[in-house]
């Protein structure tokens, strides 16, 4: 039995899988509010007590950088140690990988219905690929094409410097630098990033905030409020913020594609993407994606797909565990 987890700042998803027909198959799953546990071992004990499973291999994707099997999750303050998890489970070895690396492993486990095509790209495109995921934060990962298969690897590209390319972006960077010591791409491409875009547009006099919106932003989580108002076209200011996020996502997805020569495809993940799928299919996203001067034609040939399955990282952790154990 495979034990797998997708561990984020909000939820810890833990599940068991088997391997059937060369694919991982979900057996049982439990979602725990992360804040209800003081570490991953605590959530794991709760799962193992409830489900009474005997695992032979395990892998956990976590929202933070991993070094030598140890990760510190910045949004939780947890330290996740692969050797400690293996001891808790009662197996010789467990793996801990970055959540975007897990997402990258999960791509091979997705069905066609789990993906939506943004740009078809060249027929039979091959080569390196990449995942960029905008949600609570901004995650990025690569997949190296070795001539036979894609091999995922982690990176922390979401924390690279935000680089504006026009006067509006330059003004926004100056505004953000008054809020943060370091302005990364995550500051504009995430849930909180959307709120930053909205506040910048509002505070620099580019739109009016009606009283009803002021009240909703005060009482509810701002990113969903802004997204809903934008999609319902009930606030022009919210529409402008979401339009700006889409353009910036196109620009940074292309930056990632260029850096790792992702001719095999770009995958858009995270909680924001399915909610704004129709926006991503409008011309603005691909216009920003291909706006790279002499590299425009190459970028036009890259397939771009949106991941609709929110369990991709969990599937990926299970695949990683299965591959490590020689089950796939």
Coordinates of C-alpha atoms in Angstrom, one line a residue:
X1 CA 0.0 0.0 0.0
X2 CA 1.2 3.5 -0.9
X3 CA 0.8 6.4 1.6
X4 CA 0.8 9.8 0.1
X5 CA 0.2 13.4 1.2
X6 CA -0.3 16.9 -0.2
X7 CA 0.5 19.2 2.7
X8 CA -0.3 22.9 2.4
X9 CA -0.8 25.9 4.7
X10 CA -4.6 25.4 4.8
X11 CA -5.2 21.6 4.4
X12 CA -3.2 18.4 4.9
X13 CA -4.5 15.8 2.4
X14 CA -3.4 12.2 3.3
X15 CA -4.4 9.2 1.2
X16 CA -3.6 5.6 0.4
X17 CA -3.1 4.2 -3.1
X18 CA -2.5 1.0 -4.9
X19 CA -1.0 0.4 -8.3
X20 CA -3.2 -1.1 -11.0
X21 CA -2.5 -1.3 -14.7
X22 CA 0.6 0.9 -14.5
X23 CA -1.4 3.7 -12.7
X24 CA -1.9 4.8 -9.1
X25 CA -5.4 4.2 -7.9
X26 CA -6.9 6.1 -4.9
X27 CA -8.1 3.8 -2.0
X28 CA -8.9 6.2 0.8
X29 CA -8.4 9.9 1.5
X30 CA -8.8 12.3 4.4
X31 CA -8.5 16.1 4.5
X32 CA -7.4 17.7 7.8
X33 CA -7.3 21.4 8.6
X34 CA -3.6 22.0 8.9
X35 CA -4.0 24.5 11.9
X36 CA -5.6 21.7 14.0
X37 CA -2.3 19.8 14.1
X38 CA 1.1 21.0 15.5
X39 CA 3.1 18.9 13.0
X40 CA 2.6 16.4 10.1
X41 CA 3.2 13.4 12.4
X42 CA 0.1 14.4 14.4
X43 CA -2.1 14.5 11.3
X44 CA -0.5 11.2 10.1
X45 CA -1.3 9.5 13.4
X46 CA -4.9 10.6 13.1
X47 CA -5.1 9.1 9.6
X48 CA -3.4 5.8 10.5
X49 CA -5.6 5.4 13.5
X50 CA -8.8 5.9 11.5
X51 CA -7.8 3.9 8.4
X52 CA -5.7 1.1 10.0
X53 CA -3.5 0.7 6.9
X54 CA 0.0 -0.9 6.5
X55 CA 2.0 1.1 4.1
X56 CA 5.2 -0.1 2.3
X57 CA 6.2 3.2 0.7
X58 CA 5.3 6.8 1.2
X59 CA 5.8 10.3 -0.2
X60 CA 4.6 13.7 0.9
X61 CA 4.5 16.9 -1.2
X62 CA 4.9 19.9 1.1
X63 CA 4.5 23.7 0.5
X64 CA 8.1 24.7 1.1
X65 CA 11.7 24.1 -0.1
X66 CA 13.1 20.6 0.7
X67 CA 16.8 20.0 1.4
X68 CA 18.1 16.5 2.3
X69 CA 14.6 15.2 3.1
X70 CA 13.8 18.1 5.5
X71 CA 11.4 21.0 4.8
X72 CA 10.2 24.0 6.8
X73 CA 6.7 25.1 5.9
X74 CA 6.7 28.9 6.1
X75 CA 2.9 29.2 6.3
X76 CA 2.6 26.7 9.2
X77 CA 5.9 26.8 11.0
X78 CA 6.1 23.0 10.7
X79 CA 9.4 21.1 10.2
X80 CA 8.8 18.0 8.1
X81 CA 11.5 15.4 8.3
X82 CA 11.4 12.3 6.0
X83 CA 13.2 10.1 8.5
X84 CA 10.8 11.0 11.3
X85 CA 7.8 10.3 9.0
X86 CA 9.3 6.9 8.0
X87 CA 9.6 6.1 11.7
X88 CA 6.0 7.1 12.4
X89 CA 4.7 5.0 9.5
X90 CA 6.9 2.1 10.3
X91 CA 8.8 1.8 7.0
X92 CA 12.4 2.0 6.1
X93 CA 12.2 5.2 4.0
X94 CA 9.7 8.0 3.2
X95 CA 10.2 10.8 0.7
X96 CA 9.5 14.5 1.2
X97 CA 9.3 16.6 -2.0
X98 CA 8.2 20.1 -2.8
X99 CA 4.5 20.4 -3.6
X100 CA 5.1 21.7 -7.1
X101 CA 7.5 18.8 -7.7
X102 CA 4.6 16.5 -6.6
X103 CA 2.3 18.4 -9.0
X104 CA 4.8 17.7 -11.8
X105 CA 4.9 14.0 -11.0
X106 CA 1.1 14.1 -11.1
X107 CA 0.8 15.3 -14.7
X108 CA 1.5 11.7 -16.0
X109 CA -1.5 10.5 -13.8
X110 CA -4.0 13.0 -15.2
X111 CA -6.7 12.1 -17.8
X112 CA -7.6 14.3 -20.7
X113 CA -10.7 15.5 -18.8
X114 CA -8.3 16.8 -16.1
X115 CA -6.8 19.3 -18.5
X116 CA -8.1 22.2 -20.5
X117 CA -6.1 23.4 -23.6
X118 CA -5.2 27.1 -23.6
X119 CA -2.8 26.9 -26.5
X120 CA -2.5 23.7 -28.6
X121 CA 1.1 24.4 -29.7
X122 CA 3.0 22.3 -32.2
X123 CA 1.7 18.8 -33.0
X124 CA 3.6 16.1 -31.1
X125 CA 5.6 18.6 -29.1
X126 CA 8.4 17.0 -27.0
X127 CA 11.0 18.3 -24.7
X128 CA 11.3 19.8 -21.2
X129 CA 8.0 20.9 -19.6
X130 CA 7.1 23.1 -16.6
X131 CA 4.4 23.7 -14.1
X132 CA 3.4 27.1 -12.7
X133 CA 0.8 27.2 -9.9
X134 CA -0.9 30.3 -8.6
X135 CA -2.9 29.7 -5.4
X136 CA -2.0 30.6 -1.8
X137 CA 1.5 31.2 -3.1
X138 CA 3.2 30.9 -6.5
X139 CA 4.9 27.6 -7.1
X140 CA 7.0 26.5 -10.1
X141 CA 8.7 23.3 -11.1
X142 CA 10.3 21.8 -14.1
X143 CA 10.3 18.4 -15.9
X144 CA 13.5 17.4 -17.7
X145 CA 13.0 15.4 -20.9
X146 CA 15.8 12.7 -21.0
X147 CA 14.8 11.4 -24.4
X148 CA 12.4 8.8 -23.0
X149 CA 10.5 10.2 -20.1
X150 CA 9.9 13.5 -18.1
X151 CA 11.8 13.7 -14.8
X152 CA 10.3 16.3 -12.4
X153 CA 12.5 18.7 -10.4
X154 CA 11.7 21.4 -7.9
X155 CA 12.6 25.1 -7.9
X156 CA 11.6 28.2 -6.1
X157 CA 11.0 30.5 -9.1
X158 CA 8.0 32.1 -7.5
X159 CA 10.3 34.0 -5.2
X160 CA 12.4 35.4 -8.0
X161 CA 12.3 39.2 -8.5
X162 CA 9.2 40.6 -10.0
X163 CA 10.2 42.3 -13.3
X164 CA 7.8 44.8 -14.9
X165 CA 7.9 45.4 -18.6
X166 CA 5.7 48.5 -19.0
X167 CA 5.0 51.9 -17.3
X168 CA 2.1 50.5 -15.3
X169 CA 4.2 47.6 -14.0
X170 CA 7.0 49.9 -13.1
X171 CA 4.7 52.1 -11.1
X172 CA 3.2 49.0 -9.5
X173 CA 6.7 47.8 -8.5
X174 CA 7.5 51.1 -6.8
X175 CA 4.1 50.8 -4.9
X176 CA 4.8 47.3 -3.9
X177 CA 8.3 48.1 -2.7
X178 CA 6.7 50.4 -0.1
X179 CA 4.8 47.3 1.2
X180 CA 7.5 44.6 1.0
X181 CA 11.3 44.4 1.5
X182 CA 11.4 42.0 -1.5
X183 CA 8.9 42.0 -4.3
X184 CA 8.8 38.6 -5.9
X185 CA 6.4 37.2 -8.5
X186 CA 4.4 35.7 -5.7
X187 CA 3.5 39.2 -4.5
X188 CA 1.4 39.6 -7.7
X189 CA 0.6 36.0 -8.8
X190 CA -1.3 34.4 -5.9
X191 CA -4.5 35.0 -3.9
X192 CA -2.8 37.7 -1.9
X193 CA -1.2 38.9 -5.1
X194 CA -4.6 39.5 -6.6
X195 CA -5.5 41.6 -3.6
X196 CA -2.2 43.5 -4.0
X197 CA -3.1 44.3 -7.7
X198 CA -6.5 45.4 -6.6
X199 CA -5.2 47.7 -3.9
X200 CA -2.6 49.2 -6.2
X201 CA -5.2 50.1 -8.8
X202 CA -7.6 51.5 -6.1
X203 CA -5.0 53.4 -4.2
X204 CA -3.5 55.0 -7.3
X205 CA -6.9 56.3 -8.4
X206 CA -7.6 54.0 -11.3
X207 CA -11.2 53.1 -10.1
X208 CA -13.8 53.6 -7.4
X209 CA -14.5 51.1 -4.7
X210 CA -18.3 51.1 -4.0
X211 CA -19.6 50.8 -0.4
X212 CA -20.9 47.2 -0.9
X213 CA -17.4 46.1 -2.0
X214 CA -15.7 47.8 0.9
X215 CA -18.0 45.9 3.2
X216 CA -17.4 42.5 1.5
X217 CA -13.6 43.0 1.5
X218 CA -13.7 43.8 5.2
X219 CA -15.9 40.8 6.2
X220 CA -14.7 38.1 3.8
X221 CA -11.5 36.7 2.2
X222 CA -10.6 39.4 -0.3
X223 CA -9.3 37.2 -3.3
X224 CA -12.5 35.3 -3.8
X225 CA -14.5 38.5 -3.4
X226 CA -12.4 40.2 -6.1
X227 CA -12.6 37.2 -8.4
X228 CA -16.4 36.9 -8.1
X229 CA -17.0 40.6 -8.6
X230 CA -14.7 40.5 -11.7
X231 CA -16.4 37.5 -13.3
X232 CA -19.8 38.9 -12.5
X233 CA -18.7 42.3 -13.9
X234 CA -20.1 44.0 -10.9
X235 CA -16.9 46.0 -10.2
X236 CA -14.8 47.5 -13.0
X237 CA -11.9 47.8 -10.5
X238 CA -12.0 44.1 -9.8
X239 CA -12.2 43.3 -13.5
X240 CA -9.0 45.4 -14.0
X241 CA -7.2 43.6 -11.2
X242 CA -8.1 40.1 -12.6
X243 CA -7.2 41.2 -16.1
X244 CA -3.8 42.3 -14.8
X245 CA -3.2 39.0 -13.0
X246 CA -4.0 37.1 -16.2
X247 CA -1.5 39.2 -18.2
X248 CA 1.2 38.8 -15.5
X249 CA 0.6 35.0 -15.3
X250 CA 1.2 34.8 -19.1
X251 CA 4.4 36.8 -18.8
X252 CA 5.8 34.7 -16.0
X253 CA 4.7 31.4 -17.5
X254 CA 6.7 32.4 -20.6
X255 CA 9.7 33.4 -18.5
X256 CA 9.7 29.9 -17.0
X257 CA 9.3 28.3 -20.4
X258 CA 12.3 30.2 -21.7
X259 CA 14.5 29.4 -18.7
X260 CA 14.1 25.7 -19.0
X261 CA 13.3 25.5 -22.7
X262 CA 9.9 24.0 -22.0
X263 CA 9.1 23.0 -25.6
X264 CA 7.1 20.0 -24.2
X265 CA 4.5 22.1 -22.6
X266 CA 3.5 24.5 -19.8
X267 CA 1.0 23.4 -17.3
X268 CA -1.0 26.0 -15.3
X269 CA -2.0 24.8 -11.8
X270 CA -3.2 26.1 -8.5
X271 CA -6.6 27.1 -7.1
X272 CA -6.9 30.3 -9.1
X273 CA -6.6 28.8 -12.5
X274 CA -9.9 26.7 -12.7
X275 CA -11.9 29.7 -11.4
X276 CA -10.6 32.0 -14.2
X277 CA -10.3 29.5 -17.0
X278 CA -12.5 31.4 -19.4
X279 CA -10.3 34.5 -18.8
X280 CA -7.2 32.5 -19.6
X281 CA -8.7 31.5 -22.9
X282 CA -9.1 35.1 -23.9
X283 CA -6.4 36.6 -26.2
X284 CA -4.7 38.6 -23.4
X285 CA -3.0 35.6 -21.7
X286 CA -1.4 34.2 -24.9
X287 CA -0.5 37.7 -26.1
X288 CA 1.5 38.2 -22.9
X289 CA 2.9 34.7 -23.1
X290 CA 4.3 35.2 -26.6
X291 CA 5.4 38.8 -26.1
X292 CA 9.1 37.9 -25.9
X293 CA 10.6 39.5 -29.0
X294 CA 12.7 37.1 -31.0
X295 CA 11.4 34.1 -28.9
X296 CA 7.8 34.7 -29.8
X297 CA 7.5 32.0 -32.5
X298 CA 9.1 29.4 -30.2
X299 CA 6.7 30.3 -27.4
X300 CA 3.7 30.1 -29.8
X301 CA 4.6 26.5 -30.5
X302 CA 4.5 25.5 -26.8
X303 CA 1.4 23.7 -25.7
X304 CA -0.2 25.4 -22.7
X305 CA -2.7 23.5 -20.6
X306 CA -4.7 24.3 -17.4
X307 CA -4.9 21.6 -14.7
X308 CA -8.5 21.2 -13.5
X309 CA -7.9 18.3 -11.1
X310 CA -7.1 19.7 -7.6
X311 CA -5.7 16.3 -6.6
X312 CA -2.8 16.5 -9.0
X313 CA -0.2 17.0 -6.3
X314 CA -1.6 14.1 -4.2
X315 CA -1.6 11.8 -7.3
X316 CA 2.0 13.0 -7.9
X317 CA 3.1 12.2 -4.4
X318 CA 1.7 8.7 -4.9
X319 CA 3.4 8.3 -8.2
X320 CA 6.7 9.4 -6.7
X321 CA 6.4 6.9 -3.9
X322 CA 5.5 4.1 -6.4
X323 CA 8.4 5.0 -8.7
X324 CA 10.8 5.0 -5.7
X325 CA 9.6 1.6 -4.6
X326 CA 9.9 0.2 -8.2
X327 CA 6.1 -0.3 -8.4
X328 CA 5.9 1.7 -11.7

